[in-house]
Amino acid sequence: MDMTNLNGYLVPKMAMKETHRPPVGRIGLQREKFLQENHSLLYDKMLLDGTLYSDLKQTEQRYWEQVEQTITKLLVSNPAPDKNNDPLGWMGRIQTFGFAAKSQL
């Protein structure tokens, strides 16, 4: 291990691995902020281990999968109008289900 003399003390040369930060959406950014504010030790550990961004991306992916599952369940119990015959009615129903699914999570 390489050491550096810093004010008379031998300090190991340490550097954080260069990590690729994949694009993260709104949910991933909210999780990152939550970890920083409420679980700073876990945030720091994940950042140093290089697992933070994969966790944020995974959280984002799980969120959208749950939204999609909820919308599918709502469509089964309350079908939307035919998209070809009533496109505005179909879009309104899908948007309503999307808002409902996001508010439940």
PDB file of C-alpha atoms in Angstrom, residues 5 8 19 25 50 57 70 73-74 81 85 98-99 104:
ATOM      1  CA  ASN A   5       3.577  11.916   4.316  1.00  0.00           C
ATOM      2  CA  GLY A   8       4.509  14.238   9.557  1.00  0.00           C
ATOM      3  CA  THR A  19     -18.047   4.704 -11.110  1.00  0.00           C
ATOM      4  CA  GLY A  25     -35.244   9.123 -12.817  1.00  0.00           C
ATOM      5  CA  GLY A  50     -19.944   1.310  -5.924  1.00  0.00           C
ATOM      6  CA  LYS A  57     -31.740   2.193 -10.822  1.00  0.00           C
ATOM      7  CA  THR A  70     -51.530  -1.741 -10.540  1.00  0.00           C
ATOM      8  CA  LYS A  73     -55.279  -4.789 -12.187  1.00  0.00           C
ATOM      9  CA  LEU A  74     -57.412  -1.652 -12.493  1.00  0.00           C
ATOM     10  CA  PRO A  81     -63.153   2.125 -23.755  1.00  0.00           C
ATOM     11  CA  ASN A  85     -63.476   4.075 -31.260  1.00  0.00           C
ATOM     12  CA  GLY A  98     -51.836   6.011 -13.772  1.00  0.00           C
ATOM     13  CA  PHE A  99     -52.533   8.744 -11.221  1.00  0.00           C
ATOM     14  CA  GLN A 104     -51.008   4.198  -3.955  1.00  0.00           C
TER      15      GLN A 104
END
